[in-house]
CSV table of C-alpha atoms in Angstrom, one decimal:
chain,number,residue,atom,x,y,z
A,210,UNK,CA,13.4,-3.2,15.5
A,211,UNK,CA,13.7,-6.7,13.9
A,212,UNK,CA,14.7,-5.9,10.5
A,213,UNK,CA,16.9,-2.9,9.5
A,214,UNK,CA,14.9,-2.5,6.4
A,215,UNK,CA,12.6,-0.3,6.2
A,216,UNK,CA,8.8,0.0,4.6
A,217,UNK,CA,8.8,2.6,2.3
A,218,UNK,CA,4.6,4.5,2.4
A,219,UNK,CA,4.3,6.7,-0.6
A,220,UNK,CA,1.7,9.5,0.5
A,221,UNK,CA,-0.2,11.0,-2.5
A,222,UNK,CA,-1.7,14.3,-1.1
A,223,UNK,CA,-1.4,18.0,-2.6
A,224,UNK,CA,-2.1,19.4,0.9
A,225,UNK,CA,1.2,20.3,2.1
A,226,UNK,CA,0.6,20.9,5.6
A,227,UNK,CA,-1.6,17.1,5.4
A,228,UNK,CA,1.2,15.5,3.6
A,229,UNK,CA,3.8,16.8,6.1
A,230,UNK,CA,1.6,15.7,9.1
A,231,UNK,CA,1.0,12.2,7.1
A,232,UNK,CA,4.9,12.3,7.0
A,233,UNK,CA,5.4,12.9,10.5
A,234,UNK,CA,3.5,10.2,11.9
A,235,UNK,CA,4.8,7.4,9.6
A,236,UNK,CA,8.2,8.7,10.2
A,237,UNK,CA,7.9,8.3,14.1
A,238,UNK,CA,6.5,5.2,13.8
A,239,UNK,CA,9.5,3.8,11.8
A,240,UNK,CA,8.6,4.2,8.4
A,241,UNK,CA,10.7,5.1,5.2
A,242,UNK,CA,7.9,8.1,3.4
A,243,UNK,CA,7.9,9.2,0.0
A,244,UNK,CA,6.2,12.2,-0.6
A,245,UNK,CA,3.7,12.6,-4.2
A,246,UNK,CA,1.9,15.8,-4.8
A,247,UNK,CA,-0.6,14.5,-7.2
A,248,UNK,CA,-1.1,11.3,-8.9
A,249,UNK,CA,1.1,11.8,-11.7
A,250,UNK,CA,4.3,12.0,-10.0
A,251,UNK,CA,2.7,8.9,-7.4
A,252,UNK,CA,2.3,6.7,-10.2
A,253,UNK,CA,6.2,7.9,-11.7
A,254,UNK,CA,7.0,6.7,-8.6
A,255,UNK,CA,5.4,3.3,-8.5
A,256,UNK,CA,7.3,2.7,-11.7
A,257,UNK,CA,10.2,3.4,-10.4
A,258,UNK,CA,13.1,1.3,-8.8
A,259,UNK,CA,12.6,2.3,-5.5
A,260,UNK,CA,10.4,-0.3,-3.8
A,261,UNK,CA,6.8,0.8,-2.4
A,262,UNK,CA,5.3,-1.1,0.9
A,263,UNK,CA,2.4,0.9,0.7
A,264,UNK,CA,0.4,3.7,-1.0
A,265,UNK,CA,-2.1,6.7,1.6
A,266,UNK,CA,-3.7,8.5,-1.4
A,267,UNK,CA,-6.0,11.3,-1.2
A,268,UNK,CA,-9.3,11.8,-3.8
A,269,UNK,CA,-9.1,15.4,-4.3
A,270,UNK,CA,-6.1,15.7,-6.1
A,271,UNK,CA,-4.8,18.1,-9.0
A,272,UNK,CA,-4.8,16.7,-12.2
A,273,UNK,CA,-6.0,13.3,-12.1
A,274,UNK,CA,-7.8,12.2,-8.7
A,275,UNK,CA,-7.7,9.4,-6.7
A,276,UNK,CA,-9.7,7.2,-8.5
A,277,UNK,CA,-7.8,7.9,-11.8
A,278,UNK,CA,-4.6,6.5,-9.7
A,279,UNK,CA,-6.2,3.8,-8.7
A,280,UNK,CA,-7.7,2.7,-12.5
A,281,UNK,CA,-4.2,3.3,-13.6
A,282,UNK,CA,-2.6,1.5,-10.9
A,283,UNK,CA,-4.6,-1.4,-11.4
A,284,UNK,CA,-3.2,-1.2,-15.0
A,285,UNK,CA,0.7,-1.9,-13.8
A,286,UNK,CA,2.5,-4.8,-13.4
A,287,UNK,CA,1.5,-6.7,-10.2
A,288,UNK,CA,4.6,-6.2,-8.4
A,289,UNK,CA,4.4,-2.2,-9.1
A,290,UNK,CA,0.7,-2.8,-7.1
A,291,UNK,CA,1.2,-2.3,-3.4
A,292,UNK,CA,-1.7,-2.4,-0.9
A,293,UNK,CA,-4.0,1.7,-1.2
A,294,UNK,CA,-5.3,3.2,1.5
A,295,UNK,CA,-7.5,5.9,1.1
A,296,UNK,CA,-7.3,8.9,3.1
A,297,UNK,CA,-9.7,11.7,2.1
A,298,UNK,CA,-11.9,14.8,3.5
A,299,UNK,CA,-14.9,13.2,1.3
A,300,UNK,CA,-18.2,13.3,2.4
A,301,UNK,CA,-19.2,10.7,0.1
A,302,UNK,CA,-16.9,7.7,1.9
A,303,UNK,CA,-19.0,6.0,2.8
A,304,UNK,CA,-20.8,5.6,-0.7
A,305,UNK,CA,-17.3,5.4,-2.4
A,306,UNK,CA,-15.8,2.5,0.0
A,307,UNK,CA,-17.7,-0.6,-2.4
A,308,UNK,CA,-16.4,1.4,-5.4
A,309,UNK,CA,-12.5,1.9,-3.8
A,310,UNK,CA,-12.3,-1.7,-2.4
A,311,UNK,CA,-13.1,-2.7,-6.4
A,312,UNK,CA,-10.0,-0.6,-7.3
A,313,UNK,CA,-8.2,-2.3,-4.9
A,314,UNK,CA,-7.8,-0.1,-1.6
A,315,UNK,CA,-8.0,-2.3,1.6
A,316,UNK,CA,-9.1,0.9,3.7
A,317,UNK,CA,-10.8,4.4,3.3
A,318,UNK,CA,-10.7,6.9,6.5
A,319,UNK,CA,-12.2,10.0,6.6
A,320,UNK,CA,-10.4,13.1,7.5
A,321,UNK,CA,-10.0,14.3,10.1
A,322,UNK,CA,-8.7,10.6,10.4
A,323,UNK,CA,-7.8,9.1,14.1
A,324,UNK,CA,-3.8,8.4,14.1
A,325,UNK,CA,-3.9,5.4,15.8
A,326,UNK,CA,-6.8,4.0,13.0
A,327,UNK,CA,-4.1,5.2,10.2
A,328,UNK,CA,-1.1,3.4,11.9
A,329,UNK,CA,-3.2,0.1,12.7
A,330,UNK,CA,-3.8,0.1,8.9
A,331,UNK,CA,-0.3,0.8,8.0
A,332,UNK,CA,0.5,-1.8,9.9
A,333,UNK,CA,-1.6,-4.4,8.8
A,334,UNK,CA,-1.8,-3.7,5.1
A,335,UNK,CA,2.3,-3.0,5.0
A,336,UNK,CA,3.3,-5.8,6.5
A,337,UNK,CA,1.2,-7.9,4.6
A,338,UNK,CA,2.6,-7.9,1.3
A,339,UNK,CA,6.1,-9.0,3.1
A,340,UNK,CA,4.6,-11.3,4.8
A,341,UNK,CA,3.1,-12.7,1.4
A,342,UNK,CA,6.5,-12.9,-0.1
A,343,UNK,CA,8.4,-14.6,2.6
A,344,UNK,CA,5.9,-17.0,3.5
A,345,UNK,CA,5.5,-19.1,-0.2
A,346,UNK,CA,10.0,-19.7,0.5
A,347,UNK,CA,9.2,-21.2,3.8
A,348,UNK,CA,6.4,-23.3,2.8
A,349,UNK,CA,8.6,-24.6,-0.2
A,350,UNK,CA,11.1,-26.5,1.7
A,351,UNK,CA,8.8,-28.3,3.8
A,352,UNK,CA,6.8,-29.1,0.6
A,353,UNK,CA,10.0,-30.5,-1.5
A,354,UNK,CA,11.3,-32.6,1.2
A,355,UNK,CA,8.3,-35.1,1.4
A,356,UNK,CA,8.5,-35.1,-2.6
A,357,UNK,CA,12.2,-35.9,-2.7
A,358,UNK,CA,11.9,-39.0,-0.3
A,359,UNK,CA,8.9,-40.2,-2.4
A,360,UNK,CA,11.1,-39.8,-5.4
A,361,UNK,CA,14.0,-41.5,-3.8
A,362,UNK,CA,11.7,-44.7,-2.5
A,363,UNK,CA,9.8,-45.0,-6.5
A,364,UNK,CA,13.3,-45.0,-7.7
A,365,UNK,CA,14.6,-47.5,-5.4
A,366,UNK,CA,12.0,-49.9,-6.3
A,367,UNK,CA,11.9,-50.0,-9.8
């Protein structure tokens, strides 16, 4: 492992025996998991302190469904918006995909889902919102230093 930190997932499925599989997998593939039963206690935990890398959220929840958490999600701050994927025994996914992607989830698999599908989207969608943060700090520098010299040469001139 390159970083000791881990990325936290926070799985949002009221199927315990699908949530502890979910759980399983992430957590053998190096992941920090945060379990949610239903979209209420998901989104408590989005406003939390505890940083979230990643949300795998079910449709069919108790309570308010998938899409609710994904209207209300949409409604946080930006920072308290990580990357959605949707994981759901829907037969309609393919018809909801245009209408998830609009509320922000980058992927939707169907359960049964293929494990190696769900960790290559983990991955990818994870990652990238680190990847987003660290990559503005080392552009910066480079940016300044060309700045700094013009400043200095103006300067020297007048």
């Amino acid at each position: 492992m390159e970083s000791t930190l881990k990325q936290t997932i926070l799985v949002v499925e009221d199927n315990e025996n699908t949530r502890r599989l979910l759980e399983t997998i992430l957590r053998s593939a190096g992941y920090e998991v945060t379990p949610a039963p239903d979209a209420e206690e998901g989104l408590r935990i989005l406003e939390g302190e505890a940083p979230v890398d990643l949300v795998l959220l079910d449709l069919f929840l108790p309570g308010a469904d998938g899409i609710q958490f994904l209207r209300m999600r949409a409604e946080m701050e930006p920072d308290r918006q990580p990357p959605v994927i949707v994981v759901s025994a829907t037969e309609d996914m393919d018809t909801l995909r245009p209408q998830l992607r609009e509320l922000g989830a980058k992927l939707a698999l169907r359960k049964p889902f293929d494990v190696q599908e769900l960790l290559d989207g983990v991955s990818r969608y994870a990652t990238k919102r680190t990847a987003k943060a660290a990559a503005p700090a080392a552009a910066a520098p480079a940016a300044k230093a060309p700045r700094a010299k013009a400043k200095g040469k103006s300067a020297t001139k007048s």
